[in-house]
Amino acid sequence: MSGIARRLALLASLLLALTGLAAVPAVAEPAAGPVVTDLGPASSVTSTGVAEQVGDLIWTATSGVSPVRVGAFDPASGQVERTVDLPSGAGVWAMAHVGTDLYVGTYTPGDLYKINTDTGALSKVANFGSFIWSLAASPDGLIVAGTYPDAGVHSYDPATGTTRSYGTVAPGEQYVRSIAVDEQTIYAGIGSHAKLITVDRASGATANILPAGYADRTFVATLALHGDRLAAGLSPTGTMLIFDTADPSTPVEVQAPAGDQYVTAISHDPANGDVYFGTRASGTLYRVPAGSSTPERLGQPYDGAYFNKILIDGDQVRASLTSQIVSYDKATGTFSGVDLGQAGLPPAPELAMHLAATANTVLVSGKAGIQVHDLAAGSNSRTFLPGEAKTMTPIGDRLYLGVYTLARLWSMRPDGTELAELDRIENEQTRPTDAWYDADSGRLLIATEADYGKINGALADYRLSDGRLTVRRGIVPNQSLRSVAVRDGIAFLGSETRNSLGTDPIEKEATVSRFDLRTGKVVDQFAPVPGAQQITDLMPYQGRIYGTTEKGDLFVLDPTGRRVEATAKIGTGASTLVLARDGLFGTDGKRLFKITGGATPVITTLVDGLAAQAYAAGLIAVAPDGRTIYTIKGRNLIAVTRF
């Protein structure tokens, strides 16, 4: 090695030490190229979304990790006694059982597995497309599945090993979000425009039995059937309807108190006819006594708890939460719980959702939490969050979070402490998509997408000085907002033609709108790239605005912001842009690149082969000093220096 090479290697080592990065060997790069340091899994979690009790064991399964792991929790020992890894699927939302056979429905693809809980034997018995949302078992032993995105209903008969497809049961819809079945009828809960569809098991004939007064809801998201009583949870109003299946025309309405919007789990107590249900966003457990329509509040395991399944076992009331099994003590009205990660279902690397960086930490959001990487210590920890942070914006000594669902605004310290909810965007918004802090005005702008089946996204404008929140829904008519950036008092708003999941585009092309922060008015609007459906990012740089689309286009607006000055191709999908040092950089999840400005932008690859596995394309963040770029490689967090 030459003297120059030795000095460069020493400089790189010193740089790693000074930035507090873990001393992990760098990926080999050219001598003059970037230094890439692998910081390990970006975010690891034990996240479950389903449970089923078979005998004395509670079975559950992980989501968003690979491989999907099914585990059997023993309430007596407080441990996960057995685990089974599935050979396919990105996660599990659905389980049912017939006798001692457990059926597990996966998504991506929508495979149906059978686990013999006596022997542990695993077999794949069917495939129902790409996504199984819901499963139920009939009293006579038939397994039925509800699927996405075809709003389909399918069945599997364990006695014969045969399947049947009833096809799309709600034309124009995508979700069979919940399902129940008896000896004659399948009940399918539909979204994004709520319907409750009955399917005759013999003939396949369908009908919608949801009363017309509830047709403005988005989902029949939860169903629970016992005998001739069918309980249905409706979103986003936190309403539960209890039907008599012999005459479903006049259901009993039960309304969740305290403004809760979702009924996430329902269970009948066969011993006395009581109905238990859990709600979001508060995470409260309720009981409705038999013959009543008034819910009795039982309490919360913790603020923001997400009930996946309520399990009634004699006098025992248990529930599966995001990563816990909790028990409710009827005598004392208290909850106790076991963390599944500690009980034997260990965390695994998940798909990251967003990145943020401060001087001492890198933060990665995921399911129901944020992974906090301490750069100095070379360690990481997890902070619970009742939702998913789709945006994270460091401002001063706080981190501001745009949280899905319900489009909520939270804040915390960069070390994961002092987490607190600040406000809710409401206005039928659910998913934050981008955020920008304008230091000149002290305002945090958050772009949002409407709730399922709704139109018109919004721009949320939060003033840090007094906590005042202003929401402008429909500021870009008939579209949702996908990106936002501010330059000289003008907010540039990038749109997406799809308003929300479950809707078809109204407008033909995505647009950029210029919004004057001083007057609160949209100045003008135009489509920068013909045919583009999403403006995936916007970034001011050297007096111009750079933007990207879902088709891999880069466009440059001239200094006025009114005209496209240049275009270039940077890939085939969405990219995200950042400023680092004195340059403009970006990633599409496949490579990290640099953009050199000018009449014809030049794109140079810095790091290739990222193959990022994430919920969003182009996850990237920059240290405050601009000297380190963080992004995702596979499911790991990497730091890029000397670029």
PDB file of C-alpha atoms in Angstrom, residues 231-389:
ATOM      1  CA  ALA A 231     -71.444  -8.142  15.336  1.00  0.00           C
ATOM      2  CA  ALA A 232     -69.854  -5.768  12.819  1.00  0.00           C
ATOM      3  CA  GLY A 233     -67.381  -2.932  13.405  1.00  0.00           C
ATOM      4  CA  LEU A 234     -67.622   0.097  11.100  1.00  0.00           C
ATOM      5  CA  SER A 235     -64.897   2.602  10.273  1.00  0.00           C
ATOM      6  CA  PRO A 236     -64.144   5.445  10.735  1.00  0.00           C
ATOM      7  CA  THR A 237     -66.935   6.192  13.221  1.00  0.00           C
ATOM      8  CA  GLY A 238     -66.220   3.557  15.876  1.00  0.00           C
ATOM      9  CA  THR A 239     -69.684   2.035  15.434  1.00  0.00           C
ATOM     10  CA  MET A 240     -70.607  -1.578  16.158  1.00  0.00           C
ATOM     11  CA  LEU A 241     -73.812  -3.090  14.783  1.00  0.00           C
ATOM     12  CA  ILE A 242     -75.285  -6.289  16.234  1.00  0.00           C
ATOM     13  CA  PHE A 243     -77.463  -8.136  13.709  1.00  0.00           C
ATOM     14  CA  ASP A 244     -79.989 -10.898  14.159  1.00  0.00           C
ATOM     15  CA  THR A 245     -79.093 -13.042  11.151  1.00  0.00           C
ATOM     16  CA  ALA A 246     -82.696 -14.252  10.875  1.00  0.00           C
ATOM     17  CA  ASP A 247     -83.780 -10.642  10.301  1.00  0.00           C
ATOM     18  CA  PRO A 248     -80.793  -8.352   9.677  1.00  0.00           C
ATOM     19  CA  SER A 249     -82.870  -5.307   8.702  1.00  0.00           C
ATOM     20  CA  THR A 250     -82.767  -3.584  12.124  1.00  0.00           C
ATOM     21  CA  PRO A 251     -79.404  -4.084  13.832  1.00  0.00           C
ATOM     22  CA  VAL A 252     -78.709  -2.732  17.309  1.00  0.00           C
ATOM     23  CA  GLU A 253     -76.209   0.142  17.190  1.00  0.00           C
ATOM     24  CA  VAL A 254     -73.438   0.406  19.768  1.00  0.00           C
ATOM     25  CA  GLN A 255     -71.294   3.530  19.610  1.00  0.00           C
ATOM     26  CA  ALA A 256     -67.768   3.640  21.004  1.00  0.00           C
ATOM     27  CA  PRO A 257     -67.398   6.611  23.361  1.00  0.00           C
ATOM     28  CA  ALA A 258     -64.621   9.208  23.490  1.00  0.00           C
ATOM     29  CA  GLY A 259     -64.318   9.744  19.763  1.00  0.00           C
ATOM     30  CA  ASP A 260     -62.700   6.417  18.940  1.00  0.00           C
ATOM     31  CA  GLN A 261     -62.881   5.737  15.217  1.00  0.00           C
ATOM     32  CA  TYR A 262     -62.102   2.037  14.836  1.00  0.00           C
ATOM     33  CA  VAL A 263     -63.483  -1.169  16.294  1.00  0.00           C
ATOM     34  CA  THR A 264     -60.514  -3.470  15.726  1.00  0.00           C
ATOM     35  CA  ALA A 265     -61.624  -6.642  17.529  1.00  0.00           C
ATOM     36  CA  ILE A 266     -64.944  -8.160  18.594  1.00  0.00           C
ATOM     37  CA  SER A 267     -65.687 -11.344  20.538  1.00  0.00           C
ATOM     38  CA  HIS A 268     -68.852 -12.962  21.892  1.00  0.00           C
ATOM     39  CA  ASP A 269     -68.954 -14.525  25.339  1.00  0.00           C
ATOM     40  CA  PRO A 270     -70.942 -17.713  24.695  1.00  0.00           C
ATOM     41  CA  ALA A 271     -71.608 -18.216  28.392  1.00  0.00           C
ATOM     42  CA  ASN A 272     -73.780 -15.128  28.884  1.00  0.00           C
ATOM     43  CA  GLY A 273     -74.225 -13.347  25.543  1.00  0.00           C
ATOM     44  CA  ASP A 274     -71.966 -10.395  26.372  1.00  0.00           C
ATOM     45  CA  VAL A 275     -69.988  -8.817  23.547  1.00  0.00           C
ATOM     46  CA  TYR A 276     -66.463  -7.487  24.039  1.00  0.00           C
ATOM     47  CA  PHE A 277     -64.805  -5.044  21.653  1.00  0.00           C
ATOM     48  CA  GLY A 278     -61.577  -3.046  21.431  1.00  0.00           C
ATOM     49  CA  THR A 279     -61.192   0.399  19.891  1.00  0.00           C
ATOM     50  CA  ARG A 280     -58.652   2.723  18.368  1.00  0.00           C
ATOM     51  CA  ALA A 281     -57.138   5.209  18.711  1.00  0.00           C
ATOM     52  CA  SER A 282     -57.431   5.079  22.508  1.00  0.00           C
ATOM     53  CA  GLY A 283     -56.864   1.327  22.856  1.00  0.00           C
ATOM     54  CA  THR A 284     -59.842   0.713  25.137  1.00  0.00           C
ATOM     55  CA  LEU A 285     -61.606  -2.554  25.929  1.00  0.00           C
ATOM     56  CA  TYR A 286     -65.417  -2.445  26.285  1.00  0.00           C
ATOM     57  CA  ARG A 287     -68.115  -4.918  27.261  1.00  0.00           C
ATOM     58  CA  VAL A 288     -71.722  -4.759  26.034  1.00  0.00           C
ATOM     59  CA  PRO A 289     -73.971  -6.799  28.348  1.00  0.00           C
ATOM     60  CA  ALA A 290     -76.448  -9.126  26.658  1.00  0.00           C
ATOM     61  CA  GLY A 291     -79.567  -7.257  25.595  1.00  0.00           C
ATOM     62  CA  SER A 292     -77.933  -3.829  26.001  1.00  0.00           C
ATOM     63  CA  SER A 293     -76.638  -1.248  23.532  1.00  0.00           C
ATOM     64  CA  THR A 294     -74.584   0.656  26.089  1.00  0.00           C
ATOM     65  CA  PRO A 295     -70.880  -0.208  26.265  1.00  0.00           C
ATOM     66  CA  GLU A 296     -69.194  -0.550  29.637  1.00  0.00           C
ATOM     67  CA  ARG A 297     -65.613   0.718  29.680  1.00  0.00           C
ATOM     68  CA  LEU A 298     -63.228  -1.872  31.112  1.00  0.00           C
ATOM     69  CA  GLY A 299     -59.956   0.004  30.636  1.00  0.00           C
ATOM     70  CA  GLN A 300     -56.765   0.215  28.597  1.00  0.00           C
ATOM     71  CA  PRO A 301     -53.697  -2.027  28.672  1.00  0.00           C
ATOM     72  CA  TYR A 302     -51.889   1.173  27.654  1.00  0.00           C
ATOM     73  CA  ASP A 303     -52.722   4.309  25.703  1.00  0.00           C
ATOM     74  CA  GLY A 304     -53.008   3.510  22.010  1.00  0.00           C
ATOM     75  CA  ALA A 305     -53.183  -0.276  22.366  1.00  0.00           C
ATOM     76  CA  TYR A 306     -54.252  -2.126  19.219  1.00  0.00           C
ATOM     77  CA  PHE A 307     -56.524  -5.113  19.897  1.00  0.00           C
ATOM     78  CA  ASN A 308     -56.061  -7.736  17.182  1.00  0.00           C
ATOM     79  CA  LYS A 309     -58.149 -10.482  18.761  1.00  0.00           C
ATOM     80  CA  ILE A 310     -60.143 -10.784  21.983  1.00  0.00           C
ATOM     81  CA  LEU A 311     -60.156 -14.327  23.373  1.00  0.00           C
ATOM     82  CA  ILE A 312     -62.858 -15.498  25.790  1.00  0.00           C
ATOM     83  CA  ASP A 313     -61.882 -18.700  27.573  1.00  0.00           C
ATOM     84  CA  GLY A 314     -64.349 -19.403  30.360  1.00  0.00           C
ATOM     85  CA  ASP A 315     -63.770 -16.719  32.983  1.00  0.00           C
ATOM     86  CA  GLN A 316     -60.566 -15.599  31.283  1.00  0.00           C
ATOM     87  CA  VAL A 317     -60.499 -12.593  28.966  1.00  0.00           C
ATOM     88  CA  ARG A 318     -57.291 -12.250  27.004  1.00  0.00           C
ATOM     89  CA  ALA A 319     -56.302 -10.223  23.980  1.00  0.00           C
ATOM     90  CA  SER A 320     -53.618 -10.242  21.338  1.00  0.00           C
ATOM     91  CA  LEU A 321     -52.040  -6.824  20.846  1.00  0.00           C
ATOM     92  CA  THR A 322     -49.343  -5.645  18.463  1.00  0.00           C
ATOM     93  CA  SER A 323     -46.574  -7.513  20.270  1.00  0.00           C
ATOM     94  CA  GLN A 324     -48.170  -8.701  23.499  1.00  0.00           C
ATOM     95  CA  ILE A 325     -50.696 -11.073  24.977  1.00  0.00           C
ATOM     96  CA  VAL A 326     -52.607  -9.312  27.760  1.00  0.00           C
ATOM     97  CA  SER A 327     -55.056 -10.643  30.328  1.00  0.00           C
ATOM     98  CA  TYR A 328     -57.945  -8.701  31.846  1.00  0.00           C
ATOM     99  CA  ASP A 329     -58.784  -9.435  35.459  1.00  0.00           C
ATOM    100  CA  LYS A 330     -62.560  -9.095  35.860  1.00  0.00           C
ATOM    101  CA  ALA A 331     -62.326  -8.881  39.642  1.00  0.00           C
ATOM    102  CA  THR A 332     -59.800  -6.032  39.815  1.00  0.00           C
ATOM    103  CA  GLY A 333     -60.374  -4.396  36.435  1.00  0.00           C
ATOM    104  CA  THR A 334     -56.638  -4.489  35.692  1.00  0.00           C
ATOM    105  CA  PHE A 335     -54.490  -5.714  32.831  1.00  0.00           C
ATOM    106  CA  SER A 336     -51.305  -7.751  32.853  1.00  0.00           C
ATOM    107  CA  GLY A 337     -49.257  -8.646  29.825  1.00  0.00           C
ATOM    108  CA  VAL A 338     -46.432 -10.666  28.332  1.00  0.00           C
ATOM    109  CA  ASP A 339     -44.168  -9.276  25.622  1.00  0.00           C
ATOM    110  CA  LEU A 340     -43.974 -11.849  22.835  1.00  0.00           C
ATOM    111  CA  GLY A 341     -40.436 -10.854  21.943  1.00  0.00           C
ATOM    112  CA  GLN A 342     -39.273 -11.750  25.419  1.00  0.00           C
ATOM    113  CA  ALA A 343     -41.501 -14.813  25.526  1.00  0.00           C
ATOM    114  CA  GLY A 344     -39.826 -16.534  22.593  1.00  0.00           C
ATOM    115  CA  LEU A 345     -40.958 -14.811  19.407  1.00  0.00           C
ATOM    116  CA  PRO A 346     -37.851 -12.655  18.945  1.00  0.00           C
ATOM    117  CA  PRO A 347     -37.710  -9.458  16.888  1.00  0.00           C
ATOM    118  CA  ALA A 348     -36.669  -9.741  13.250  1.00  0.00           C
ATOM    119  CA  PRO A 349     -35.681  -7.130  10.643  1.00  0.00           C
ATOM    120  CA  GLU A 350     -38.771  -5.429   9.255  1.00  0.00           C
ATOM    121  CA  LEU A 351     -39.508  -3.196   6.281  1.00  0.00           C
ATOM    122  CA  ALA A 352     -38.545   0.375   7.179  1.00  0.00           C
ATOM    123  CA  MET A 353     -41.023   3.207   6.600  1.00  0.00           C
ATOM    124  CA  HIS A 354     -39.033   6.420   7.044  1.00  0.00           C
ATOM    125  CA  LEU A 355     -35.602   7.706   8.091  1.00  0.00           C
ATOM    126  CA  ALA A 356     -34.425  10.749  10.006  1.00  0.00           C
ATOM    127  CA  ALA A 357     -30.999  11.762  11.283  1.00  0.00           C
ATOM    128  CA  THR A 358     -29.764  14.031  14.058  1.00  0.00           C
ATOM    129  CA  ALA A 359     -26.235  14.709  15.277  1.00  0.00           C
ATOM    130  CA  ASN A 360     -26.241  11.689  17.574  1.00  0.00           C
ATOM    131  CA  THR A 361     -28.974   9.378  16.320  1.00  0.00           C
ATOM    132  CA  VAL A 362     -30.535   7.842  13.237  1.00  0.00           C
ATOM    133  CA  LEU A 363     -34.204   7.026  13.555  1.00  0.00           C
ATOM    134  CA  VAL A 364     -36.047   4.403  11.539  1.00  0.00           C
ATOM    135  CA  SER A 365     -39.820   4.120  11.738  1.00  0.00           C
ATOM    136  CA  GLY A 366     -41.671   0.828  11.423  1.00  0.00           C
ATOM    137  CA  LYS A 367     -44.740  -0.961  12.710  1.00  0.00           C
ATOM    138  CA  ALA A 368     -45.893   0.504  16.014  1.00  0.00           C
ATOM    139  CA  GLY A 369     -42.525   1.967  16.862  1.00  0.00           C
ATOM    140  CA  ILE A 370     -39.321   3.782  16.013  1.00  0.00           C
ATOM    141  CA  GLN A 371     -35.864   2.232  16.127  1.00  0.00           C
ATOM    142  CA  VAL A 372     -33.381   4.672  17.636  1.00  0.00           C
ATOM    143  CA  HIS A 373     -29.769   4.093  16.569  1.00  0.00           C
ATOM    144  CA  ASP A 374     -27.332   5.675  19.039  1.00  0.00           C
ATOM    145  CA  LEU A 375     -24.304   6.510  16.903  1.00  0.00           C
ATOM    146  CA  ALA A 376     -21.893   7.103  19.748  1.00  0.00           C
ATOM    147  CA  ALA A 377     -22.762   3.902  21.606  1.00  0.00           C
ATOM    148  CA  GLY A 378     -23.163   1.805  18.462  1.00  0.00           C
ATOM    149  CA  SER A 379     -26.406   0.426  19.881  1.00  0.00           C
ATOM    150  CA  ASN A 380     -30.109   0.828  19.240  1.00  0.00           C
ATOM    151  CA  SER A 381     -33.403   0.670  21.082  1.00  0.00           C
ATOM    152  CA  ARG A 382     -37.092   0.854  20.194  1.00  0.00           C
ATOM    153  CA  THR A 383     -39.699   3.429  21.189  1.00  0.00           C
ATOM    154  CA  PHE A 384     -43.337   2.335  21.070  1.00  0.00           C
ATOM    155  CA  LEU A 385     -45.642   4.457  18.915  1.00  0.00           C
ATOM    156  CA  PRO A 386     -49.392   3.771  18.551  1.00  0.00           C
ATOM    157  CA  GLY A 387     -49.254   3.897  14.767  1.00  0.00           C
ATOM    158  CA  GLU A 388     -46.700   4.226  11.984  1.00  0.00           C
ATOM    159  CA  ALA A 389     -44.549   7.328  11.504  1.00  0.00           C
TER     160      ALA A 389
END
